[in-house]
Coordinates of N, CA and C in Angstrom, one line a residue:
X1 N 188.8 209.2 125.6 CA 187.7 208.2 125.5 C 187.7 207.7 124.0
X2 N 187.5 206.3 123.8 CA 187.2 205.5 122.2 C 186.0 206.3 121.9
X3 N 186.1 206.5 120.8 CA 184.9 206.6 120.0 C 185.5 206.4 118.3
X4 N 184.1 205.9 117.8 CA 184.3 205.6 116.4 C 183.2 206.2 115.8
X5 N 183.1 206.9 114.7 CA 182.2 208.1 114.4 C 182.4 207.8 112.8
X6 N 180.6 207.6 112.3 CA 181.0 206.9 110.8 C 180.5 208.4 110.3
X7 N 180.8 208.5 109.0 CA 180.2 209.6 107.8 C 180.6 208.9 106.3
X8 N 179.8 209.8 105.8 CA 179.7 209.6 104.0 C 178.6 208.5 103.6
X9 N 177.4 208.7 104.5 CA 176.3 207.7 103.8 C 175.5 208.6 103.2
X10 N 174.4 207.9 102.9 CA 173.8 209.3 101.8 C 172.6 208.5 100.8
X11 N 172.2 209.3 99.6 CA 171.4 208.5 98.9 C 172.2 208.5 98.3
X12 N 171.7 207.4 97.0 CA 172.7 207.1 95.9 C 171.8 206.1 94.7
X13 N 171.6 206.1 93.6 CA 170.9 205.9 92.5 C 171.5 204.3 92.6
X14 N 171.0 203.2 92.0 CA 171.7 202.5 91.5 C 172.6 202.1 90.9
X15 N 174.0 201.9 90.8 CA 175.1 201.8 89.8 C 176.2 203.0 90.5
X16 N 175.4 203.4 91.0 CA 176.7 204.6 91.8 C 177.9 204.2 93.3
X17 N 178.4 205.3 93.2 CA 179.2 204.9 94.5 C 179.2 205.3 95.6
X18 N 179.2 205.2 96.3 CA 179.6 205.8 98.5 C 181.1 205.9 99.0
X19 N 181.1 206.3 99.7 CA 182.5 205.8 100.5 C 182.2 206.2 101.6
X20 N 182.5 205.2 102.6 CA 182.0 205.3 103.8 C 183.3 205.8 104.5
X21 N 183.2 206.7 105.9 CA 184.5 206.7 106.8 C 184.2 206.6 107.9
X22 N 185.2 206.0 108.8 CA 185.0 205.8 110.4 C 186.2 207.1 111.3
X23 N 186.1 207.6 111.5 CA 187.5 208.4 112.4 C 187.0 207.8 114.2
X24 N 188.2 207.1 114.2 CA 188.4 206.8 115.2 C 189.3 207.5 116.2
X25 N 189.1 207.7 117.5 CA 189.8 208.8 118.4 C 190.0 207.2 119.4
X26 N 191.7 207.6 120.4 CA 192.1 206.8 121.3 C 193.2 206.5 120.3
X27 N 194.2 205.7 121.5 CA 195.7 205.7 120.6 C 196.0 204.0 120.5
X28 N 195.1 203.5 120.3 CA 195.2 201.9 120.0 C 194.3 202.0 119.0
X29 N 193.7 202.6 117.9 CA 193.4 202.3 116.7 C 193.6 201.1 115.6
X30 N 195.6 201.0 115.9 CA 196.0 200.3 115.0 C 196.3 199.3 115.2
X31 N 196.0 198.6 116.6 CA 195.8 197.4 117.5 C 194.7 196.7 116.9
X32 N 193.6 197.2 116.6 CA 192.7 196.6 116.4 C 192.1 196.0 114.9
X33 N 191.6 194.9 115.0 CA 191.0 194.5 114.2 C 189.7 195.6 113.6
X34 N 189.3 196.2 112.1 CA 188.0 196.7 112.3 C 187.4 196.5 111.5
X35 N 185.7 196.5 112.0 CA 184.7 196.2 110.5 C 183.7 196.6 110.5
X36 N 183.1 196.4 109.3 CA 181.8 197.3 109.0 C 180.7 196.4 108.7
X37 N 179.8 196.6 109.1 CA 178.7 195.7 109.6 C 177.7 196.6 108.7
X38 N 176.1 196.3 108.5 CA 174.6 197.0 108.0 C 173.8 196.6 108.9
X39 N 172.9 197.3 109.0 CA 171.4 196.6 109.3 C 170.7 196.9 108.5
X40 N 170.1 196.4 107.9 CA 168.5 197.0 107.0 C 167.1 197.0 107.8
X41 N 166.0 197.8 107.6 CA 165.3 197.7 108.5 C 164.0 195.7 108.3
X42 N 164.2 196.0 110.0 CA 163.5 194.8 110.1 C 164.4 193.2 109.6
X43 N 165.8 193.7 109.7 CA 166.5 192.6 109.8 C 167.9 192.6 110.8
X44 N 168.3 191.5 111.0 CA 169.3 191.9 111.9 C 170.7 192.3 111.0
X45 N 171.6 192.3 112.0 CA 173.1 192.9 111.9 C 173.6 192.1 111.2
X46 N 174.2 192.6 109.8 CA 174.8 191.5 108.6 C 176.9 192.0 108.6
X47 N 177.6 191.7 108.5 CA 178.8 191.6 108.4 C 179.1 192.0 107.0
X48 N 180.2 192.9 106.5 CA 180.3 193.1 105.7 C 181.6 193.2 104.7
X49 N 182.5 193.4 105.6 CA 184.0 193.6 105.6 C 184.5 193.5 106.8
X50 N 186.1 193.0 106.5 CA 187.3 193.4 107.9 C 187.9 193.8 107.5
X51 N 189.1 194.0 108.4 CA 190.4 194.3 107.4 C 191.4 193.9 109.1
X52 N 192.3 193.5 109.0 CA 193.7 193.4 110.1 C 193.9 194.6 110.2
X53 N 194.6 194.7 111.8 CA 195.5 195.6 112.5 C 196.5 196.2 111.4
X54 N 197.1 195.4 110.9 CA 198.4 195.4 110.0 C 197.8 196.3 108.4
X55 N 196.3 196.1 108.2 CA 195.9 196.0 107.0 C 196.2 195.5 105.7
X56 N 196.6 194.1 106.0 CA 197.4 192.8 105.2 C 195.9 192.1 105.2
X57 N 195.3 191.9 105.8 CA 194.4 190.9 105.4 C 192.9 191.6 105.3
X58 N 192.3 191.3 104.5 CA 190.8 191.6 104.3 C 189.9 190.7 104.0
X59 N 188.5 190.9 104.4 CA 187.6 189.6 103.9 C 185.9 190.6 103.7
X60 N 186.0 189.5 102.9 CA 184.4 190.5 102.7 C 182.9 189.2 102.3
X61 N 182.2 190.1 102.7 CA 180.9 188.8 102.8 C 180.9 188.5 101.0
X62 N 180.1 187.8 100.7 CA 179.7 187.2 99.3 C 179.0 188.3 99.0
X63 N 177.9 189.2 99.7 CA 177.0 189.9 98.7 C 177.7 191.1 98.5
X64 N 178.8 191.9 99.3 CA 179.6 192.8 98.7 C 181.0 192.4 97.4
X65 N 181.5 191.1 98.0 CA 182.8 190.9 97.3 C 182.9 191.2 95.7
X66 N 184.0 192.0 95.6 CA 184.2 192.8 94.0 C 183.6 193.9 94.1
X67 N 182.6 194.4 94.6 CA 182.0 195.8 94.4 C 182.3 196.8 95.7
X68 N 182.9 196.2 97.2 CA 183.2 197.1 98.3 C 184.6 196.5 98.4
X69 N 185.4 197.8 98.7 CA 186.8 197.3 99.3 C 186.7 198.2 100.5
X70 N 187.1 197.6 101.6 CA 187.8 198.2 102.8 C 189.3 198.7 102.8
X71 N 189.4 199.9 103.3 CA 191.5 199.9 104.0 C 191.2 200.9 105.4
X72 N 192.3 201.2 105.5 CA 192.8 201.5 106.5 C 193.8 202.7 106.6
X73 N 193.7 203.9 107.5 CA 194.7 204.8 107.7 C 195.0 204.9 109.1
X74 N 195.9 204.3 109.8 CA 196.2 203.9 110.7 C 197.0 205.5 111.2
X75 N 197.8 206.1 110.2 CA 198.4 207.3 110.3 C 197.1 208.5 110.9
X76 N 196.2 208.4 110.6 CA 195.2 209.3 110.5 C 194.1 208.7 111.5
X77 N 193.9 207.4 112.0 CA 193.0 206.5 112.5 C 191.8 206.8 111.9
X78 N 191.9 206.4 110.7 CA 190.7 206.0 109.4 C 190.4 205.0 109.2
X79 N 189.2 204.5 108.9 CA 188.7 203.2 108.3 C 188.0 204.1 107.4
X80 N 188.0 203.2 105.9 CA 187.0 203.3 104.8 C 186.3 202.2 104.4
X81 N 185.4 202.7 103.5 CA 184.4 201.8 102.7 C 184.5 202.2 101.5
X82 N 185.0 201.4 100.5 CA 184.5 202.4 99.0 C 183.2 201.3 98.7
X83 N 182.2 201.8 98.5 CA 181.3 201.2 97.7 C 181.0 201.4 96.5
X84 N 181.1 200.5 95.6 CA 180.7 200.4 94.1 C 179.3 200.0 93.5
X85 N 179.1 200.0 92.6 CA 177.7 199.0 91.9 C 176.8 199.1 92.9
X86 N 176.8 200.2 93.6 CA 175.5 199.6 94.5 C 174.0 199.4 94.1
X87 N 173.4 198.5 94.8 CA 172.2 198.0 94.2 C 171.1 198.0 95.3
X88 N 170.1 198.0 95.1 CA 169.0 198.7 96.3 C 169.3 197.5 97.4
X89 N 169.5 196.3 97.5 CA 169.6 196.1 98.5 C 170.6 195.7 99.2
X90 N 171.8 197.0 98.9 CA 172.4 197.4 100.1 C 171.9 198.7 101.0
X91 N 170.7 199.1 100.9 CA 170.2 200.1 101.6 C 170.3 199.4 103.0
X92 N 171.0 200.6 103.8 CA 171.1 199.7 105.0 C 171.5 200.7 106.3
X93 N 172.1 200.8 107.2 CA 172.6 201.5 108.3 C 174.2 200.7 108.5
X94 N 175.2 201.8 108.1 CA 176.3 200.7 108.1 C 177.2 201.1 109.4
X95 N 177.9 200.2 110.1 CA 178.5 200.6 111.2 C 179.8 200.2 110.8
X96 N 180.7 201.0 111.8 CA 182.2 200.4 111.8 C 182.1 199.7 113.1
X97 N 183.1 199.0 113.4 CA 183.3 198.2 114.4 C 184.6 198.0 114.9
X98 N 185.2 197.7 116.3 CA 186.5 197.5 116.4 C 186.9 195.7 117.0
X99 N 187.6 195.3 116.8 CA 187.9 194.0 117.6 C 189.1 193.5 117.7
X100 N 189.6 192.9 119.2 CA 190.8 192.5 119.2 C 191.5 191.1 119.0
X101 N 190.1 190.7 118.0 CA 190.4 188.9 117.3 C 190.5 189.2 115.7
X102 N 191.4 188.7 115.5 CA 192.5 189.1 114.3 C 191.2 188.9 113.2
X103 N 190.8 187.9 113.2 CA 189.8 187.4 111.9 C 188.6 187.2 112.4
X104 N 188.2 188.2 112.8 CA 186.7 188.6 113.7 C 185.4 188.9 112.7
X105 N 184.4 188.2 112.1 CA 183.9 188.1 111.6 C 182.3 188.2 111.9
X106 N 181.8 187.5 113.4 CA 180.8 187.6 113.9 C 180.4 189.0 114.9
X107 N 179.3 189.7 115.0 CA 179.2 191.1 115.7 C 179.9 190.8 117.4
X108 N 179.0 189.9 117.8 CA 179.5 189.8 118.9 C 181.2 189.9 119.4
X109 N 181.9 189.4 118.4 CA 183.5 189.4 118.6 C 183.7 190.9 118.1
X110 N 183.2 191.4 118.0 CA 183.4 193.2 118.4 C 182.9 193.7 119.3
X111 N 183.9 194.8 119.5 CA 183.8 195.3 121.2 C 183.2 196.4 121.2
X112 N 183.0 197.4 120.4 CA 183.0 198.9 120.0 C 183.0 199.2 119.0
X113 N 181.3 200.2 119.0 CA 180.9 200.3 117.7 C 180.4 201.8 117.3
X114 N 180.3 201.9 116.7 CA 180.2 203.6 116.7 C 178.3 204.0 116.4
X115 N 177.8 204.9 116.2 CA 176.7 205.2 115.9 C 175.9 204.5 114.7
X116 N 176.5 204.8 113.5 CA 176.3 204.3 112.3 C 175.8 205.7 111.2
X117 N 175.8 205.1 110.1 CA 175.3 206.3 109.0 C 174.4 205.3 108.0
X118 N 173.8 206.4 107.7 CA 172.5 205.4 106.8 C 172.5 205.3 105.4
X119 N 172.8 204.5 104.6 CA 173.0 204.7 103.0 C 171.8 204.4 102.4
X120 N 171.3 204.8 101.6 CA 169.8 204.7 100.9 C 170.2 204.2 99.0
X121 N 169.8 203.1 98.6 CA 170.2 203.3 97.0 C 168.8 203.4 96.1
X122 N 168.7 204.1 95.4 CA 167.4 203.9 95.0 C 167.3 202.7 93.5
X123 N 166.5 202.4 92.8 CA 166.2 201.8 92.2 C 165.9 202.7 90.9

């Protein structure tokens, strides 16, 4: 059965780091396009990274870019998050995501999503 199963959220001071992981189970992992999405409370689902099947291509929203990099362990069926500089409002509930459109960007063009983990930054 798919499943995608996030860990490494947590609190975290301002200026500190996270690293998020997804372990994915099922043997098309590396088929897929995957991404990591937030929710904060009382807002909707924000996008935050991708990365390609191939993990050649990555994109990341404006309010992470330079401070979160995405990759990929396709050997291991791993997705990460490194978070950097974080600042209170990325407090949020971050999900991984899977999709089989190469440069999938919007929630809905993901198919499968895992629980989520909650990252807290304080101020």
């Amino acid at each position: 059965q798919e499943q995608l199963v996030e860990s490494g959220g947590g609190l975290v001071q301002a200026g500190g780091s996270l690293r998020l992981s997804c372990a994915a189970s099922g043997r098309t992992f590396s088929s897929y396009t995957m991404g990591w999405f937030r929710q904060a409370p009382g807002k909707g689902r924000e996008f935050v990274a991708r990365i390609s099947w191939g993990g050649d291509n990555t994109y990341y929203s404006d309010s992470v870019k330079g401070r979160f990099t995405i990759s990929r362990d396709s050997a291991k069926n791993m997705l990460h998050l490194q978070m950097n500089s974080l600042k209170p409002e990325d407090t949020a509930v971050y999900y991984c995501a899977r999709s089989l459109i190469r440069f999938a960007v919007l929630d809905h063009e993901y198919d499968y999503w895992g629980q989520g983990t909650q990252v807290t930054v304080s101020s």
